[in-house]
mmCIF file of C-alpha atoms in Angstrom:
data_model
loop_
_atom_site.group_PDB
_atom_site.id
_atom_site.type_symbol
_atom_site.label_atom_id
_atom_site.label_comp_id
_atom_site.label_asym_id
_atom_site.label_seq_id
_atom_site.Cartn_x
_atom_site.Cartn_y
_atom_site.Cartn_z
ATOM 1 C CA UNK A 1 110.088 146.743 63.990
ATOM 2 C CA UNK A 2 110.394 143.007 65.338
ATOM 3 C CA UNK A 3 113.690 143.747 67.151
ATOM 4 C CA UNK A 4 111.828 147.133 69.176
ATOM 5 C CA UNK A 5 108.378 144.408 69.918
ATOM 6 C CA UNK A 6 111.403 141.939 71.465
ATOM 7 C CA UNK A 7 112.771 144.710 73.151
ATOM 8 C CA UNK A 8 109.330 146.021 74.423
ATOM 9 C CA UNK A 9 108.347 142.385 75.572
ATOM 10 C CA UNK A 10 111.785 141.519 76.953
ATOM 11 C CA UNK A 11 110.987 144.869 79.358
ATOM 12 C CA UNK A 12 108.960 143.843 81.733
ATOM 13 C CA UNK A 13 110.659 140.346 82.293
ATOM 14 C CA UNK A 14 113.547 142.483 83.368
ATOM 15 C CA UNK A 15 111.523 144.459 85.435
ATOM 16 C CA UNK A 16 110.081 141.191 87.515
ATOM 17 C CA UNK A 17 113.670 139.989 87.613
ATOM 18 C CA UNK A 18 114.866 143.059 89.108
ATOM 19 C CA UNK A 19 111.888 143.014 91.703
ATOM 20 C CA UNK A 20 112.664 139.801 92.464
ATOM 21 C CA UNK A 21 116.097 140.556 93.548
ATOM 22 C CA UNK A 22 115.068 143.276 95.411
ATOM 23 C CA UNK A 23 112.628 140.909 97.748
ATOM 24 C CA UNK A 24 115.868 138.828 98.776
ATOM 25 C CA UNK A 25 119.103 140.055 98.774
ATOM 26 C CA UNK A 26 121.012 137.925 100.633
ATOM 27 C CA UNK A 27 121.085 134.357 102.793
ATOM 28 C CA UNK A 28 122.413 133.812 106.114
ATOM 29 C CA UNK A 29 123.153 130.144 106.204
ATOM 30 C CA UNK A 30 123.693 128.838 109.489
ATOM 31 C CA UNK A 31 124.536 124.888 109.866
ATOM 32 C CA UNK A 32 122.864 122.821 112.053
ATOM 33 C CA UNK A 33 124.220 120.008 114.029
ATOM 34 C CA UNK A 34 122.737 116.865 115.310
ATOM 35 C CA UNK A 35 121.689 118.593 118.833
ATOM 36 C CA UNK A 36 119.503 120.983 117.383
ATOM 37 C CA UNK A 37 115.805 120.934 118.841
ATOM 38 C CA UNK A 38 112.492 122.500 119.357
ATOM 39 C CA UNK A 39 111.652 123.602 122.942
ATOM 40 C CA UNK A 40 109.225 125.889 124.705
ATOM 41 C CA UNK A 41 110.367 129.041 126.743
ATOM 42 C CA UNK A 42 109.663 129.676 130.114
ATOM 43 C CA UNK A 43 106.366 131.134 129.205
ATOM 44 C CA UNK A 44 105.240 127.899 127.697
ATOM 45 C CA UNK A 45 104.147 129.482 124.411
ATOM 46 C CA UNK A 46 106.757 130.332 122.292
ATOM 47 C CA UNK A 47 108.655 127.680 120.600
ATOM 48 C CA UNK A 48 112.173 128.029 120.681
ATOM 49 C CA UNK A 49 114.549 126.370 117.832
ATOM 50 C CA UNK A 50 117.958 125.729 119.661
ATOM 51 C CA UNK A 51 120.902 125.546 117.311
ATOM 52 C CA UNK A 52 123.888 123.185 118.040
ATOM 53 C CA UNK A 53 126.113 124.829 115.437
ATOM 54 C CA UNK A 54 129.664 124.681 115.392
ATOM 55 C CA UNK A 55 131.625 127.604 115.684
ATOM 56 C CA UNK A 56 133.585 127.352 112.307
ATOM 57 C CA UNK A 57 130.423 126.955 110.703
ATOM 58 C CA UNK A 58 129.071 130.547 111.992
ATOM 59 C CA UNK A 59 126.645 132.637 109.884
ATOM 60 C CA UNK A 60 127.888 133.834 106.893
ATOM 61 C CA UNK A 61 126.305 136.081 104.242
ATOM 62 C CA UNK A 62 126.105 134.271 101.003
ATOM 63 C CA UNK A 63 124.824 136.828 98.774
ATOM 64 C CA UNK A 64 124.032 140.080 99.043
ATOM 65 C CA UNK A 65 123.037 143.795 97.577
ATOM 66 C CA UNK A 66 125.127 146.801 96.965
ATOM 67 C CA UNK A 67 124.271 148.473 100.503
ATOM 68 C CA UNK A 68 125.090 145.485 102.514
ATOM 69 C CA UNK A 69 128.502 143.726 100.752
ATOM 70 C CA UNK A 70 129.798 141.679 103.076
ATOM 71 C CA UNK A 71 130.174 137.502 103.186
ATOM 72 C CA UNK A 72 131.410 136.856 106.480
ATOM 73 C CA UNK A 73 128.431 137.766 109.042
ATOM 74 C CA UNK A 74 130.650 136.543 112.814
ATOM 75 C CA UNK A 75 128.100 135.394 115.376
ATOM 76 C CA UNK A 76 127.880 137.666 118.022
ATOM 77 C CA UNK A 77 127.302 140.849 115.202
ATOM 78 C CA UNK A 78 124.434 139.250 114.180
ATOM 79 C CA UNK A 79 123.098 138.613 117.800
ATOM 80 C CA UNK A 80 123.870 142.240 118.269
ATOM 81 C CA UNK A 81 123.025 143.655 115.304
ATOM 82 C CA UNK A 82 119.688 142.350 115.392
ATOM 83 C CA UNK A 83 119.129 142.530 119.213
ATOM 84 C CA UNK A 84 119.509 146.315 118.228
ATOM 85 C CA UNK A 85 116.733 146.574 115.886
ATOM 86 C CA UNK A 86 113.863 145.738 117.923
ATOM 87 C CA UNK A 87 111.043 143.802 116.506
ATOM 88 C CA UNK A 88 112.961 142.541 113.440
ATOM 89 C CA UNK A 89 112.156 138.956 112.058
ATOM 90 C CA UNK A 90 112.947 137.388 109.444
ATOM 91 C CA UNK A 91 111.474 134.422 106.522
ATOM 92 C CA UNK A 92 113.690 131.430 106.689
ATOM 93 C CA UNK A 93 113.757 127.693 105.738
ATOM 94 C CA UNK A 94 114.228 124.726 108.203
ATOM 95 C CA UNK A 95 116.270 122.257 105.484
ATOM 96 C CA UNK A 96 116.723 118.872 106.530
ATOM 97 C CA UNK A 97 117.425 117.440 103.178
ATOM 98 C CA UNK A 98 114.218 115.534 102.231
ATOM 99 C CA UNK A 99 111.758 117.537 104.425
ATOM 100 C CA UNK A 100 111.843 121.625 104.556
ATOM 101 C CA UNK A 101 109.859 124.333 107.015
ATOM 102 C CA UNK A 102 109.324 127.713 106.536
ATOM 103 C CA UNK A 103 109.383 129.246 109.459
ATOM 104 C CA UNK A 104 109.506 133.212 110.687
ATOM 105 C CA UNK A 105 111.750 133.767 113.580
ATOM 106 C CA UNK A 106 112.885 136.877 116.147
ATOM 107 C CA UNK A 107 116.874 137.764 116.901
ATOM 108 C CA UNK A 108 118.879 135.051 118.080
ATOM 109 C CA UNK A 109 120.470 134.686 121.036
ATOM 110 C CA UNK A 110 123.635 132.370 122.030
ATOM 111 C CA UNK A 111 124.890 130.765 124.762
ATOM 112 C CA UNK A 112 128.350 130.693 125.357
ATOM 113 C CA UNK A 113 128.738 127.924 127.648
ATOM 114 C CA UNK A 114 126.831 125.421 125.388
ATOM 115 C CA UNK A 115 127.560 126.953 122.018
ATOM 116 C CA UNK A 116 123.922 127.048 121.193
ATOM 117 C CA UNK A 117 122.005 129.556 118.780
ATOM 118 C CA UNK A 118 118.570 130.128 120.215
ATOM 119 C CA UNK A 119 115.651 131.806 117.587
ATOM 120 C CA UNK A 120 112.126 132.371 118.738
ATOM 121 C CA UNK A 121 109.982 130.836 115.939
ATOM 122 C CA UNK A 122 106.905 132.879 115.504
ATOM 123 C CA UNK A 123 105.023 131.323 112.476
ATOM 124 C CA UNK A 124 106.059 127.557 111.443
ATOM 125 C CA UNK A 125 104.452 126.196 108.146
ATOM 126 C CA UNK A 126 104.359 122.865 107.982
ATOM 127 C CA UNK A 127 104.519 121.024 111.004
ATOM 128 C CA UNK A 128 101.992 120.252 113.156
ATOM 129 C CA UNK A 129 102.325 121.606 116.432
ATOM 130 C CA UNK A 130 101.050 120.252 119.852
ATOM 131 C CA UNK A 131 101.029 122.195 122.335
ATOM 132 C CA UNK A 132 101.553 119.038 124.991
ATOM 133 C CA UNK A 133 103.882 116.928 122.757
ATOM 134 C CA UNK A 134 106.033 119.073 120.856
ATOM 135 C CA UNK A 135 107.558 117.521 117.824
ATOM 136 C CA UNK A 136 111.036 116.728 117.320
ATOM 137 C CA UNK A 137 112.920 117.135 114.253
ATOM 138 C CA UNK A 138 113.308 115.064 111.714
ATOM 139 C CA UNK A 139 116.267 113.184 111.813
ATOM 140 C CA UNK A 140 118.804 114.765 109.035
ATOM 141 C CA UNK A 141 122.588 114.314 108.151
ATOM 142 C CA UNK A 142 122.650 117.595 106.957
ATOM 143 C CA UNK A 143 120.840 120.073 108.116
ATOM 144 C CA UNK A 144 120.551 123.867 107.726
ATOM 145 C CA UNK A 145 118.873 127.446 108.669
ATOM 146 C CA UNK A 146 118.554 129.720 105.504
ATOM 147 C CA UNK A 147 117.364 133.213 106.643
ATOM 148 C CA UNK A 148 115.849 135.334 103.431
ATOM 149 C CA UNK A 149 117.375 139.001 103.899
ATOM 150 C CA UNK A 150 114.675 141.112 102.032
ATOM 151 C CA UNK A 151 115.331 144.563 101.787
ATOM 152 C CA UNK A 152 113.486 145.773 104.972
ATOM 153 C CA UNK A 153 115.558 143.296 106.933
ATOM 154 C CA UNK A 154 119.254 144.449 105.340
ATOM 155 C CA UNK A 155 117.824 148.562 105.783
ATOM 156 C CA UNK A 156 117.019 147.379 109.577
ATOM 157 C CA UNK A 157 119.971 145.550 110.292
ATOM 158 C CA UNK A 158 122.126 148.443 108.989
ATOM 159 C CA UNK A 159 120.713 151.352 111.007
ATOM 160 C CA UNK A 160 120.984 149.018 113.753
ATOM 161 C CA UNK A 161 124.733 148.049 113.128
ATOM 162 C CA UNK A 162 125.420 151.790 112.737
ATOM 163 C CA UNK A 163 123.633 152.358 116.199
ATOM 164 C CA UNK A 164 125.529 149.346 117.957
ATOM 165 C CA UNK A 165 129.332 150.569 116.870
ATOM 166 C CA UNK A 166 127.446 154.600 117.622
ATOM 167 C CA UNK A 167 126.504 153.131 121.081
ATOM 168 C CA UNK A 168 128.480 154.694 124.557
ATOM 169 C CA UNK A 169 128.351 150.912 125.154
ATOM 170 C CA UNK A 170 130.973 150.012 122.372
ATOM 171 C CA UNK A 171 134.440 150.049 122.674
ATOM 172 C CA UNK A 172 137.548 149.493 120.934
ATOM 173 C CA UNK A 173 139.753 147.441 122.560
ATOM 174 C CA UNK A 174 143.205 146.972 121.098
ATOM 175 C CA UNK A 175 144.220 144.173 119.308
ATOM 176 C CA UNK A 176 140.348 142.711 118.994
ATOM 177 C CA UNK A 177 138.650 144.815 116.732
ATOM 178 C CA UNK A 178 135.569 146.209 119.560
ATOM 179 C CA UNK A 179 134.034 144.677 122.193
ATOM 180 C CA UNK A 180 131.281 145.319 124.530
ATOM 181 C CA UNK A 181 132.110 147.920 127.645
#
């Protein structure tokens, strides 16, 4: 009789731990370097967060669900990916050691020439914002962009990964793995 009452209340503990897996399945960490900044667009409303983030340090998938295993998320199939999936943001965390954001942002985009990673922020908790003086950031050693994959995000991101190697756009070329026609 005891052990069936633990079993009974040990239930629904499982069940919240389950649920709580399900609302984040995975991280995309991405690094930030010293250069990293908050600027407007051209419109002069949306706040951009520009990313100096060194190539080796590119996104990467630290943990994930069944229906999206992978740990190595490359750069420009996340830009794509997500480009693909119109509309799509995501939760994410602006860590700069002693002080933290949250912060919802759109699909990146990056710049080739000046290796930077460019998110529209849409909602940022916890820092004032003025519209004439826009803040910097705080200074950090180490620094990083933690992007909560929920499971609307990872189904999204999926159908649009699907769609983007689908696409008459996408080609194979030999010897690189696909590329963009």
């Amino acid at each position: 009789m005891i052990i069936l009452a633990l079993a009974l209340m040990a239930f629904p503990a499982m069940a919240q731990q389950d649920a709580d897996q399900d609302d984040t399945t995975g991280v995309i960490a991405v690094t930030l370097d010293f250069g990293s900044s908050l600027t407007y667009a051209e419109d002069g409303e949306t706040i951009l967060l520009n990313i100096m983030s060194p190539t080796e340090f590119a996104p990467s998938v630290l943990i994930v669900g069944t229906d999206f295993l992978t740990f190595n998320y490359p750069l420009l199939d996340l830009q794509s990916d997500w480009d693909f999936s119109e509309g799509l943001t995501a939760n994410a965390v602006l860590d700069f050691g002693e002080e933290t954001f949250e912060v919802v942002i759109g699909a990146p985009t990056y710049d080739f020439m000046t290796d930077i990673l460019t998110y529209a922020v849409l909602e940022f908790d916890g820092l004032e914002i003025d519209k004439d003086n826009l803040p910097l950031l705080p200074e950090f050693e180490i620094g990083s962009l933690m992007i909560r994959l929920d499971g609307a995000f990872v189904t999204n991101i999926t159908e649009a990964r699907a769609e983007r190697m689908g696409s008459m756009r996408f080609q194979i070329c030999p010897g690189c793995g696909g590329g963009w026609g």
